[in-house]
JSON list of C-alpha atoms in Angstrom, two decimals:
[
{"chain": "A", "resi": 1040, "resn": "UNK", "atom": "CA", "xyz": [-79.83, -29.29, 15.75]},
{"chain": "A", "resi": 1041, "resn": "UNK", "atom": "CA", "xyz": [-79.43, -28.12, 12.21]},
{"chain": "A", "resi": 1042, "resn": "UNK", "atom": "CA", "xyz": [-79.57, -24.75, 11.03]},
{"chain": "A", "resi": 1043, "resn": "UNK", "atom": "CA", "xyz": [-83.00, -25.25, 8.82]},
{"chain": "A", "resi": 1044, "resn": "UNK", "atom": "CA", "xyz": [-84.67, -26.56, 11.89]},
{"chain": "A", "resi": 1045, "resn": "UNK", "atom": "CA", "xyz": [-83.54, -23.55, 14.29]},
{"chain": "A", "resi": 1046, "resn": "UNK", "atom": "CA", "xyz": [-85.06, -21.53, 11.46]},
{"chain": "A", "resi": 1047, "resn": "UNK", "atom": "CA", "xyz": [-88.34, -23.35, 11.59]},
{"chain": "A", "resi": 1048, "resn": "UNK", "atom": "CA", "xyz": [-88.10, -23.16, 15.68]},
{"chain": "A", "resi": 1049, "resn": "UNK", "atom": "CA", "xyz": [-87.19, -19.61, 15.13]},
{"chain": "A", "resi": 1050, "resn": "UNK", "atom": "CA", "xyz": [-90.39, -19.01, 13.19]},
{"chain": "A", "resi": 1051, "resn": "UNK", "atom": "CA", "xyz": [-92.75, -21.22, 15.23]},
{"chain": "A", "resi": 1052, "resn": "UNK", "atom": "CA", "xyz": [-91.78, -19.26, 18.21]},
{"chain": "A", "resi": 1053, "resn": "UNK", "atom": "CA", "xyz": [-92.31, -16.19, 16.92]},
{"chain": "A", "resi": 1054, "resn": "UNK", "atom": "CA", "xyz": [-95.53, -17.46, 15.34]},
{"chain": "A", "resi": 1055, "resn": "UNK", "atom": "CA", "xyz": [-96.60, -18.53, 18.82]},
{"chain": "A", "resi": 1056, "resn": "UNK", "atom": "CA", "xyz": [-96.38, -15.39, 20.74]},
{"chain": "A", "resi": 1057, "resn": "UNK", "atom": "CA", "xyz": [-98.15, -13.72, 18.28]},
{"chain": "A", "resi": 1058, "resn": "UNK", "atom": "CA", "xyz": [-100.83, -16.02, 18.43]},
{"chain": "A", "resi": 1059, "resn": "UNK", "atom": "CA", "xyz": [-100.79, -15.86, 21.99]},
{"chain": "A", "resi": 1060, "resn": "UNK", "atom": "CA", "xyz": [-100.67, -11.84, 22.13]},
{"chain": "A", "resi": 1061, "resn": "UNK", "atom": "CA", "xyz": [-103.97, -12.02, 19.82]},
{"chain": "A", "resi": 1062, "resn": "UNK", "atom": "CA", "xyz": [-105.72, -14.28, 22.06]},
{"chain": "A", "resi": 1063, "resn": "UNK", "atom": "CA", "xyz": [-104.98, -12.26, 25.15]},
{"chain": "A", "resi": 1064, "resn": "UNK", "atom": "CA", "xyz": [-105.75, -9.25, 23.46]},
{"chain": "A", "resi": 1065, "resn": "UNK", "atom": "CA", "xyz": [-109.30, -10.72, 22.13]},
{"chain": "A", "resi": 1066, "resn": "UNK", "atom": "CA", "xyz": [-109.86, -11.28, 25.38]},
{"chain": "A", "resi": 1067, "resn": "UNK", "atom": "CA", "xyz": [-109.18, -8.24, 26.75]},
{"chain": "A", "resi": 1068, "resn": "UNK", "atom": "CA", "xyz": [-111.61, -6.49, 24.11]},
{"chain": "A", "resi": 1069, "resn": "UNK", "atom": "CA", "xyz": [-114.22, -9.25, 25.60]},
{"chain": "A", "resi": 1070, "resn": "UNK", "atom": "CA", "xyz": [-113.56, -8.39, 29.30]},
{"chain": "A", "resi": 1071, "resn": "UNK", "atom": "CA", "xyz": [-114.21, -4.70, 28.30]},
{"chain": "A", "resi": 1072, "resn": "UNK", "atom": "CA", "xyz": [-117.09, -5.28, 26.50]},
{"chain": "A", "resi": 1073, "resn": "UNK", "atom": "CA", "xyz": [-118.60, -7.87, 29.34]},
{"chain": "A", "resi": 1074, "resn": "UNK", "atom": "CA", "xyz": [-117.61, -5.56, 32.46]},
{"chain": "A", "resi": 1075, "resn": "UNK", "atom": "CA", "xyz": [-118.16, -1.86, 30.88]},
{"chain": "A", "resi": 1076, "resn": "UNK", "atom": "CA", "xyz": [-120.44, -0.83, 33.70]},
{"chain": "A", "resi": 1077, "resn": "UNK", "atom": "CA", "xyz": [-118.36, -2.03, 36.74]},
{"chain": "A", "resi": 1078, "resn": "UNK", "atom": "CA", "xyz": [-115.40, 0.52, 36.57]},
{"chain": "A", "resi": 1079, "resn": "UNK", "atom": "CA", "xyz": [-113.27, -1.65, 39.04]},
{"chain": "A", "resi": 1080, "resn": "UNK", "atom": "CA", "xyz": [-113.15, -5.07, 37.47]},
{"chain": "A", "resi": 1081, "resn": "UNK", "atom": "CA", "xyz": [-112.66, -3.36, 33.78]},
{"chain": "A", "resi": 1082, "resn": "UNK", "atom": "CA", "xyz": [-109.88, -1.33, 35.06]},
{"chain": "A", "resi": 1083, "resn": "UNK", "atom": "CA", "xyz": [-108.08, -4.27, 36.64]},
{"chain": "A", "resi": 1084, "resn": "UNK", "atom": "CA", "xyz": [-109.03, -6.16, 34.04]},
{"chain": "A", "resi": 1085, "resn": "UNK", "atom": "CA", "xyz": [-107.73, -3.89, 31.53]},
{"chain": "A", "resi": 1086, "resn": "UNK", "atom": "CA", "xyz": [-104.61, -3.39, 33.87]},
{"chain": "A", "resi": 1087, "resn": "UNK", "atom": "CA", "xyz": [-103.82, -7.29, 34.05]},
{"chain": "A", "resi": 1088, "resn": "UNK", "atom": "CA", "xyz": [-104.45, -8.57, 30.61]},
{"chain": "A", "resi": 1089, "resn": "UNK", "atom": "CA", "xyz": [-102.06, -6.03, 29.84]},
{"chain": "A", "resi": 1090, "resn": "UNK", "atom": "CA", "xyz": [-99.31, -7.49, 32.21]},
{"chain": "A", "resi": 1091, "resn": "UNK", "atom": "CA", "xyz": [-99.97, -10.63, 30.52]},
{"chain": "A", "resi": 1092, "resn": "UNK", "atom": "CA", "xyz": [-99.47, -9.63, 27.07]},
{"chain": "A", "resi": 1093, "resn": "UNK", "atom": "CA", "xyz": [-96.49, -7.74, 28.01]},
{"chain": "A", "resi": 1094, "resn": "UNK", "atom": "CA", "xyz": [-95.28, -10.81, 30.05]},
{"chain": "A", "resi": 1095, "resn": "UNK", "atom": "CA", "xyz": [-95.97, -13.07, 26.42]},
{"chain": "A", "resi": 1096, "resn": "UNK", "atom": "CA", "xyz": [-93.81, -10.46, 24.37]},
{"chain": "A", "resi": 1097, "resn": "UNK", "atom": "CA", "xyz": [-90.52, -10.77, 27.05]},
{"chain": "A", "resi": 1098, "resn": "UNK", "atom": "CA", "xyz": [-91.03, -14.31, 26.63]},
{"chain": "A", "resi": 1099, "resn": "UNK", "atom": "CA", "xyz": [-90.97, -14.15, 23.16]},
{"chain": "A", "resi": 1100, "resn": "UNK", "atom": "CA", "xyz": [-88.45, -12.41, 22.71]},
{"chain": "A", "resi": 1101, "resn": "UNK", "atom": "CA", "xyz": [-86.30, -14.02, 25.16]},
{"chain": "A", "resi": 1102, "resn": "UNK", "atom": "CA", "xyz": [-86.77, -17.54, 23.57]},
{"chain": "A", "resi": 1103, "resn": "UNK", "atom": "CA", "xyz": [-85.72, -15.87, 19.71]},
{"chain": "A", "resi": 1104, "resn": "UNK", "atom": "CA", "xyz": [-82.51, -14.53, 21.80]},
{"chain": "A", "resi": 1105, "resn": "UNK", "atom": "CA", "xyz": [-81.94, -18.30, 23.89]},
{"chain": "A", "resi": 1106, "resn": "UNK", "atom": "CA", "xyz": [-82.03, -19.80, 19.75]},
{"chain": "A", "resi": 1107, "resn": "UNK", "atom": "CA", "xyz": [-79.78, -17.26, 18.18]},
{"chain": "A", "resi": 1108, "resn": "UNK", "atom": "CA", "xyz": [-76.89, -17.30, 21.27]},
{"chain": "A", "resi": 1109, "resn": "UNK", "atom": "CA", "xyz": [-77.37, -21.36, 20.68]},
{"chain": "A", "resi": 1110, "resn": "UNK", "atom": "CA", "xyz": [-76.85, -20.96, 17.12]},
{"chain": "A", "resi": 1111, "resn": "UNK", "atom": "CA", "xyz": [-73.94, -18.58, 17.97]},
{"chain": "A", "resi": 1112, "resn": "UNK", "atom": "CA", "xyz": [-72.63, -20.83, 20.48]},
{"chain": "A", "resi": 1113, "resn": "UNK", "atom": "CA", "xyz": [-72.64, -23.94, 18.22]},
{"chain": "A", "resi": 1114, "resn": "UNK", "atom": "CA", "xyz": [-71.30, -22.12, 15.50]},
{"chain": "A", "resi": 1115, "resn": "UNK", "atom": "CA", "xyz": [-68.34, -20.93, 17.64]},
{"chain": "A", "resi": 1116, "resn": "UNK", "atom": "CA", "xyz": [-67.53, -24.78, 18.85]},
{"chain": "A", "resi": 1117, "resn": "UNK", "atom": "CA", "xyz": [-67.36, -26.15, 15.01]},
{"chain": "A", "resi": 1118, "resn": "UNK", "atom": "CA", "xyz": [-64.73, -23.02, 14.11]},
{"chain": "A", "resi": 1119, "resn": "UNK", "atom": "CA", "xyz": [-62.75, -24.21, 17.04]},
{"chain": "A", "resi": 1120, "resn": "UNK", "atom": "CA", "xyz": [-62.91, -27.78, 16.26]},
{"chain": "A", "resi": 1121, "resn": "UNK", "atom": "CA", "xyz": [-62.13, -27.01, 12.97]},
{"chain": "A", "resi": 1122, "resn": "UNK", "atom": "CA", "xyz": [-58.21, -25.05, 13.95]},
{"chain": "A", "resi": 1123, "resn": "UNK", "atom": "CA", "xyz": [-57.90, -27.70, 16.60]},
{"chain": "A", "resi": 1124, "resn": "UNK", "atom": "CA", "xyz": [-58.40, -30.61, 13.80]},
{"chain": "A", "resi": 1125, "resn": "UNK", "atom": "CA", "xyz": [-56.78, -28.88, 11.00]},
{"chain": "A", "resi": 1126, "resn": "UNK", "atom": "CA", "xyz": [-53.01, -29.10, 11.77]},
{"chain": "A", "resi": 1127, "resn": "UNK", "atom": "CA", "xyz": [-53.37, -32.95, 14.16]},
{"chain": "A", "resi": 1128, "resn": "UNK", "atom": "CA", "xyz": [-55.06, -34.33, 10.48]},
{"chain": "A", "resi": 1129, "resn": "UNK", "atom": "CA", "xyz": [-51.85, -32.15, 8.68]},
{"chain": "A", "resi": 1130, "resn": "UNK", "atom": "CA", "xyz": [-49.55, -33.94, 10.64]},
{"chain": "A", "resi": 1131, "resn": "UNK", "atom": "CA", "xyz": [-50.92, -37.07, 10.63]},
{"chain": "A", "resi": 1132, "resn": "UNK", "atom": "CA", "xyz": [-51.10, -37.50, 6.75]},
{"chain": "A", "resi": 1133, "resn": "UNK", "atom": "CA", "xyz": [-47.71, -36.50, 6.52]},
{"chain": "A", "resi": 1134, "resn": "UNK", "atom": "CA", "xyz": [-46.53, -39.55, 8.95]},
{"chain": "A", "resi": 1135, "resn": "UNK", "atom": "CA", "xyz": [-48.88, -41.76, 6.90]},
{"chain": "A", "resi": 1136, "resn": "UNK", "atom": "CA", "xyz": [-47.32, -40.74, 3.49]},
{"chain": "A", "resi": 1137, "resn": "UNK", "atom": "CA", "xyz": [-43.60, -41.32, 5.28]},
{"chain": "A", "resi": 1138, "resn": "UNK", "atom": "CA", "xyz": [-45.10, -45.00, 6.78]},
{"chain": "A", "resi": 1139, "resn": "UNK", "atom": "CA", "xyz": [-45.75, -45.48, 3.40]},
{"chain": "A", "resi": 1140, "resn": "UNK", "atom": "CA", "xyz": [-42.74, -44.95, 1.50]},
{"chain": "A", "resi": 1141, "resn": "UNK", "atom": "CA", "xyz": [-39.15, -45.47, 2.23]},
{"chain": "A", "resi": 1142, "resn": "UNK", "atom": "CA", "xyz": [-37.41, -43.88, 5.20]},
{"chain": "A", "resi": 1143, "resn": "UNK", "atom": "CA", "xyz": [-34.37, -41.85, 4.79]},
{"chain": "A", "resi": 1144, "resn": "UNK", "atom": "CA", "xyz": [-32.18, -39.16, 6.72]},
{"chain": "A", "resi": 1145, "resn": "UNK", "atom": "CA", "xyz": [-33.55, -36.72, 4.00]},
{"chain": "A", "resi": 1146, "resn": "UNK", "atom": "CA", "xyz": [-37.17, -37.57, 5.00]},
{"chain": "A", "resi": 1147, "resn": "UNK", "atom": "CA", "xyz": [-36.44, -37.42, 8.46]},
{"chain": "A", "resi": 1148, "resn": "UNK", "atom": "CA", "xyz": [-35.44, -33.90, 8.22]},
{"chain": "A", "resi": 1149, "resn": "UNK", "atom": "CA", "xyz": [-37.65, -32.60, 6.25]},
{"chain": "A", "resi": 1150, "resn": "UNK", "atom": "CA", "xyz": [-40.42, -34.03, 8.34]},
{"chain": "A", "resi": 1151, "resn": "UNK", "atom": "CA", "xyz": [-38.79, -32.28, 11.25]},
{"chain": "A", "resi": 1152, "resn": "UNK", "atom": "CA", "xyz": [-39.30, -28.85, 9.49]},
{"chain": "A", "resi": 1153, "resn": "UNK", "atom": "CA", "xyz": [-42.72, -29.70, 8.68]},
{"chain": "A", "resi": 1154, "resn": "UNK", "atom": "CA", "xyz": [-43.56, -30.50, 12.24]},
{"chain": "A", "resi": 1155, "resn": "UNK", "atom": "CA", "xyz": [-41.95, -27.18, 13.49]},
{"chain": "A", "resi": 1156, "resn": "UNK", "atom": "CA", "xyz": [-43.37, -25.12, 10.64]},
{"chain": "A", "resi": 1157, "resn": "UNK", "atom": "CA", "xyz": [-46.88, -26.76, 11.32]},
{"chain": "A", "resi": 1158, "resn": "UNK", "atom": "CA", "xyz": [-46.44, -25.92, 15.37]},
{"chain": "A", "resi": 1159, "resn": "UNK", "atom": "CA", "xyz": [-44.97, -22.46, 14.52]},
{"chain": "A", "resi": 1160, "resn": "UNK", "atom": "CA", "xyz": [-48.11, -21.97, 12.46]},
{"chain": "A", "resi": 1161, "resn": "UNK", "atom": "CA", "xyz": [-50.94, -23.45, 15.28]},
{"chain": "A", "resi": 1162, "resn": "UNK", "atom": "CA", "xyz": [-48.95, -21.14, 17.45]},
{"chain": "A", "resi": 1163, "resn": "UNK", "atom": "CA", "xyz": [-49.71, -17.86, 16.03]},
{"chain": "A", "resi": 1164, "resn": "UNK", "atom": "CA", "xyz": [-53.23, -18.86, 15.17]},
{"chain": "A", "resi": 1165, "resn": "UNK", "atom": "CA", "xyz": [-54.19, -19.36, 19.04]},
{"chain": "A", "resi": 1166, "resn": "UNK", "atom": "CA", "xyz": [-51.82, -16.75, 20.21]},
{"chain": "A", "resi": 1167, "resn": "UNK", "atom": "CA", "xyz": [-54.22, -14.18, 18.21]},
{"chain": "A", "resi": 1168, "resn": "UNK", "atom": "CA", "xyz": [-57.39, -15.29, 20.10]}
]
């Protein structure tokens, strides 16, 4: 999912329970104004609708949260990707480059270091997390 449309889901979500929390409390006003001679049904009534519109907000709410730790979560998965990816693609254009040219004792070595330098490296990035 990309960002722009979490955004838009974001917004239509939040959109929604407001819409929703209008409508039940339009027809709250309406059950007060039908029943406002019967105290028992108007104070149920009144008592209910308000469970309900509490019950929209949680939801609400809740869904905005579910998007965000999603967005969170995803965003957490690509960093890690990334320092997993990083050093195998270092390592890998370096043994391309030596395929490519001539092979010596020289190159051997210093492709050694590289390799331990790049692992020393990968080490103390994951050894911080």
């Amino acid at each position: 999912m990309k960002i722009t449309s979490r955004a838009k889901a974001t917004a239509f979500f939040i959109t929604l329970g407001a819409c929703l929390v209008a409508l039940t409390i339009a027809l709250n006003v309406s059950w007060i104004v039908i029943n406002w001679r019967e105290v028992v049904p108007l104070v149920l009534g009144v008592i209910l609708f308000g469970f309900i519109t509490a019950g929209v907000v949680v939801n609400t709410i809740f869904l905005v949260r579910e998007i965000r730790r999603n967005e969170q979560h995803d965003s957490f998965l690509n960093a890690v990707t990334h320092e997993l990816k990083t050093p195998i693609a270092s390592l890998r254009l370096y043994i391309e480059t030596l395929e490519s040219r001539s092979w010596t004792i020289q190159n051997g070595e210093s492709f050694t270091t590289i390799c331990c330098r790049t692992r020393t490296v990968c080490w103390a990035r994951w050894s911080r997390c």
